[in-house]
Tab-separated table of C-alpha atoms in Angstrom:
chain	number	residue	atom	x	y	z
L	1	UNK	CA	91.485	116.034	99.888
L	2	UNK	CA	88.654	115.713	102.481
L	3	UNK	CA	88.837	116.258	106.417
L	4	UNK	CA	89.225	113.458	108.433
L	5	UNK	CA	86.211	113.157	110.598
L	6	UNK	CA	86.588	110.283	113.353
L	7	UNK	CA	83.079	110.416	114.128
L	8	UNK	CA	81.689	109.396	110.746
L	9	UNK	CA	84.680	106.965	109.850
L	10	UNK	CA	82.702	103.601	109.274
L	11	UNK	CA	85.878	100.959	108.576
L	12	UNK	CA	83.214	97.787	108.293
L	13	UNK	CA	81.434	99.166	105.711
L	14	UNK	CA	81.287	99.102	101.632
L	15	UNK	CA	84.181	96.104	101.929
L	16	UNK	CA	85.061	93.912	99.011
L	17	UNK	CA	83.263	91.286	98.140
L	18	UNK	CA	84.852	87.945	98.470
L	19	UNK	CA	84.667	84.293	97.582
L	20	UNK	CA	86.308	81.040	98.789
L	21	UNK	CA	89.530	81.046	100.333
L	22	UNK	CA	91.864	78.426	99.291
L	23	UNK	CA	95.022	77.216	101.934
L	24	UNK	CA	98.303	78.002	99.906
L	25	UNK	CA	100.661	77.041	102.639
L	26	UNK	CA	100.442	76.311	106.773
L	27	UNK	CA	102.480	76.260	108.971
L	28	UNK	CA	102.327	75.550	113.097
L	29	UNK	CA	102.405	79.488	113.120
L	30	UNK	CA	100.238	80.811	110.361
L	31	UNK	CA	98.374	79.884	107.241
L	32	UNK	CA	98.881	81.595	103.976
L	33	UNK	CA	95.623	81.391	102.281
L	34	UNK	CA	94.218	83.155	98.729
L	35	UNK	CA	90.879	84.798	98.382
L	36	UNK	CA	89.190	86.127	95.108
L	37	UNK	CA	87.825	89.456	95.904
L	38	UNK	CA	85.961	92.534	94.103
L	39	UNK	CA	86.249	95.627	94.640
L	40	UNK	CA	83.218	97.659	95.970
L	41	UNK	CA	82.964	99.517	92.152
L	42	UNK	CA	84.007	96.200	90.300
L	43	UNK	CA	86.979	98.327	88.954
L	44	UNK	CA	89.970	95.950	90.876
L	45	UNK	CA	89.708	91.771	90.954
L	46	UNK	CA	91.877	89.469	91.598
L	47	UNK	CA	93.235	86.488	94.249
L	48	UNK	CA	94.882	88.396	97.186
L	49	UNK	CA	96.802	86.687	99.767
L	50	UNK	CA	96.486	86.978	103.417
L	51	UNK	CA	98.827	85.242	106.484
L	52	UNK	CA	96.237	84.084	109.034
L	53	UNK	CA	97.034	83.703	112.562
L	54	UNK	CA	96.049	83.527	115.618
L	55	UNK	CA	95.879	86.854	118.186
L	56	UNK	CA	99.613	87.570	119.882
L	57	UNK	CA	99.393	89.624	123.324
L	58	UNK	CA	102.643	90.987	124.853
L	59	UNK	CA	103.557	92.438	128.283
L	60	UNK	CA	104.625	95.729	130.002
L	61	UNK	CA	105.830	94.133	133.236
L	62	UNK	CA	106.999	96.112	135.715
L	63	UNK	CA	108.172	95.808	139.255
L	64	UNK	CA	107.295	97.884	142.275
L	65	UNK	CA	110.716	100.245	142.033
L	66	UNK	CA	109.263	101.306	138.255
L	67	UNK	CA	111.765	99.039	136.476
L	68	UNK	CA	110.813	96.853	133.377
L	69	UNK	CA	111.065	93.506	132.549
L	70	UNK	CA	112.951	92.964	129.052
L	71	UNK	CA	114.050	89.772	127.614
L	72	UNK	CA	116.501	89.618	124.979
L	73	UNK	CA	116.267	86.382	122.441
L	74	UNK	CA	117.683	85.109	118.720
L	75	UNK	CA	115.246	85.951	116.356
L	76	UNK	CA	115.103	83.997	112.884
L	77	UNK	CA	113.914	86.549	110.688
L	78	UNK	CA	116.374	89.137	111.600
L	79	UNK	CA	119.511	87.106	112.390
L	80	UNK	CA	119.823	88.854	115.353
L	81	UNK	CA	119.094	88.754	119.215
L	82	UNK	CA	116.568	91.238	119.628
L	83	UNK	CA	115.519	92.740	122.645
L	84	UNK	CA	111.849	92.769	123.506
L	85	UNK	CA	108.960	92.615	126.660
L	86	UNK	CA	107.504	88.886	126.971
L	87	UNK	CA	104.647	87.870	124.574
L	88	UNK	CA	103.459	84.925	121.951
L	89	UNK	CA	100.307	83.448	120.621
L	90	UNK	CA	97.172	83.474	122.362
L	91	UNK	CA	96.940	79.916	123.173
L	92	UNK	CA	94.858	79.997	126.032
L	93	UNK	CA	91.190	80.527	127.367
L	94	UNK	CA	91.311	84.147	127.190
L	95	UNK	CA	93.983	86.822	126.029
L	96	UNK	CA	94.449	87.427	129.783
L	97	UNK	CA	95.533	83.942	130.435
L	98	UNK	CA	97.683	83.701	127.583
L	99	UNK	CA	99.484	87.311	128.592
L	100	UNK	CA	100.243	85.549	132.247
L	101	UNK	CA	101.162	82.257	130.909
L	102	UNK	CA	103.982	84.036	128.906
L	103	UNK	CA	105.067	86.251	131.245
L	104	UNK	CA	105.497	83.126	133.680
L	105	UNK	CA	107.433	81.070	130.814
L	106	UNK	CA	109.439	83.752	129.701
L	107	UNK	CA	110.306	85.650	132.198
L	108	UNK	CA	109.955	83.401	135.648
L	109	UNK	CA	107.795	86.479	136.922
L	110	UNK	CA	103.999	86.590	137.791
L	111	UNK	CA	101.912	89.313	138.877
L	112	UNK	CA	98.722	89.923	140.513
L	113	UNK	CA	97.948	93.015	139.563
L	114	UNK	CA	96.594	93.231	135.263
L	115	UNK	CA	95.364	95.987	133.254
L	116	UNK	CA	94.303	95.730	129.534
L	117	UNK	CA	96.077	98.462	127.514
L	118	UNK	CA	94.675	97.911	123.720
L	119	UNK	CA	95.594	96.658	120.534
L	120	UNK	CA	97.210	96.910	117.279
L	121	UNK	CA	96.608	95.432	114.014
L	122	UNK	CA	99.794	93.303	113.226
L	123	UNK	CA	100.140	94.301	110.107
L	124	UNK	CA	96.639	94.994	108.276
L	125	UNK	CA	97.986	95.129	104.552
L	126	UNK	CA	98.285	91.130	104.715
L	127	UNK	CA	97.643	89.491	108.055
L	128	UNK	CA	94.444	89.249	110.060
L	129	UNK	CA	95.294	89.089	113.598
L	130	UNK	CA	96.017	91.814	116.397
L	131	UNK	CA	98.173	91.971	118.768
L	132	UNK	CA	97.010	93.009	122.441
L	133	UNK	CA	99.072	94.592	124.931
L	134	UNK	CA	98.716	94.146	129.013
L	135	UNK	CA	100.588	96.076	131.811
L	136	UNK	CA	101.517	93.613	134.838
L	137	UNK	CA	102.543	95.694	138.082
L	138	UNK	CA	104.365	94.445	140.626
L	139	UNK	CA	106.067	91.532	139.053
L	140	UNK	CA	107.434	89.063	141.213
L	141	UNK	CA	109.266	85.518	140.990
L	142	UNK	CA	107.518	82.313	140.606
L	143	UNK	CA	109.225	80.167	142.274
L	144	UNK	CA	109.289	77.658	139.273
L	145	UNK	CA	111.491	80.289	137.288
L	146	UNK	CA	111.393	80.357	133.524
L	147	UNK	CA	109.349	77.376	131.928
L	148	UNK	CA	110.514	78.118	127.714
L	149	UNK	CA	109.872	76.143	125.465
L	150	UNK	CA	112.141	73.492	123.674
L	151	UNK	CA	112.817	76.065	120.818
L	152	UNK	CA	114.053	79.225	123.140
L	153	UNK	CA	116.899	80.259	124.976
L	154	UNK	CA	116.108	83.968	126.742
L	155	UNK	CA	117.814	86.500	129.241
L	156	UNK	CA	116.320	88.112	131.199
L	157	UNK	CA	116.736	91.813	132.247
L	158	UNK	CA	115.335	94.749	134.489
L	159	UNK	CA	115.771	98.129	133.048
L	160	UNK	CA	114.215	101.694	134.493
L	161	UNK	CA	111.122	102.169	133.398
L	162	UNK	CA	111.674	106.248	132.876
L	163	UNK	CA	114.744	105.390	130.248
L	164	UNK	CA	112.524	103.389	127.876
L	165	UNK	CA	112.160	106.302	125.347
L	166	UNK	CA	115.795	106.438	125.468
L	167	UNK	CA	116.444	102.999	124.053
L	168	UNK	CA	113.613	103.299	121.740
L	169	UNK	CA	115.457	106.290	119.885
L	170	UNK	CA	118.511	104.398	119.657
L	171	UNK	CA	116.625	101.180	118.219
L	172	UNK	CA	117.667	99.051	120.792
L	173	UNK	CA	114.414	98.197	121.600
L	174	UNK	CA	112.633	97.827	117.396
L	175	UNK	CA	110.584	95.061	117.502
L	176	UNK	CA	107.266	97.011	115.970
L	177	UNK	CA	104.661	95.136	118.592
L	178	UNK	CA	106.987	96.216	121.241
L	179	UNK	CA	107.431	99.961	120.256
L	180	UNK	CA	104.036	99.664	119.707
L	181	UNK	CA	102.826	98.728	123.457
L	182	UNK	CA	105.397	101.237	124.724
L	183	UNK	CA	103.916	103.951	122.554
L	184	UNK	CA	100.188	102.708	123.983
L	185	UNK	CA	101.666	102.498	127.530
L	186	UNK	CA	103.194	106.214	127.348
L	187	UNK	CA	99.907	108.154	125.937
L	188	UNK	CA	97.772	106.213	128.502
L	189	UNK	CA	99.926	107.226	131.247
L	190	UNK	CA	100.915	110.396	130.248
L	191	UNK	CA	104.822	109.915	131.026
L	192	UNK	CA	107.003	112.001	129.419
L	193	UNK	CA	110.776	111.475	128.370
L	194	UNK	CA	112.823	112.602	131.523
């Protein structure tokens, strides 16, 4: 076993080789699409499969008394409602665009006041897209109110932003993007569990 040495880690470099992908199914959504590749040795060949799709970005909104924005919708794959923080594709211009564009459809809440927090790979062992998270302070109304589209039907809900970890522990809050932004969000501010 070697040391890990974060300095000298070089993740673009000796990749497989590959040749032509080929569509095996789209969807609105994604695209599953197969792709001979090699690896670097020539040991390991074969078609893998990868989903492609578009960036997602999500939001940590929160208003001026500290509390967080959660919405709470049915979710297909899971046959459950699942309670998460505002997000989608990246359908817009920019990422930052898209983040305020779903916050306003979502939620009915806009802010003026954005902050890039990072990104995660969705999940790197078949997909190819990453999915970046932005805090929004002081949320307020728009005085449209939720815009959704034809397709959702979601609550809305305000919950203190210092009992988070709480209903992370308890899996109320699971969705891995959204455990994922919280977990982002907490080491960048340095909050701890109170």
């Amino acid at each position: 076993m070697q040391e890990f040495r974060p300095e000298k880690y070089l993740p673009d470099s000796n990749l497989w080789e590959e040749g032509k992908k080929t569509s095996a199914f789209k969807t609105p959504i994604f695209e599953l699409v197969s792709i001979p590749k090699v690896s670097p040795d020539k040991t390991i060949s074969g078609n893998f499969f990868k989903v492609e799709s578009k960036d997602w970005v999500n939001v940590i909104a929160l208003t001026q008394d500290e509390n967080v924005i959660l919405i709470d919708q049915y979710r297909h794959g899971i046959h459950s409602y699942c309670l998460e923080i505002p997000g989608g594709i990246a359908e817009k211009n920019s990422l930052l665009e898209s983040a305020q564009a779903e916050l306003r459809e979502e939620t009915g809440f806009v802010s003026d006041d954005w902050e890039y927090l990072g990104k995660v790979s969705a999940n790197p062992a078949f997909m190819n897209n990453w999915c970046h998270t932005y805090i929004a302070r002081n949320v307020y109304p728009h005085p449209g109110g939720q815009e959704l589209d034809e397709s959702e039907q979601i609550e809305v809900y305000q919950y203190p932003l210092n009992k988070i970890p709480e209903i992370l522990e308890k899996n109320i809050l699971h969705h891995a993007m959204v455990v994922a932004a919280f977990g982002l969000f907490f080491l960048k501010s340095g909050e701890k569990k109170k």
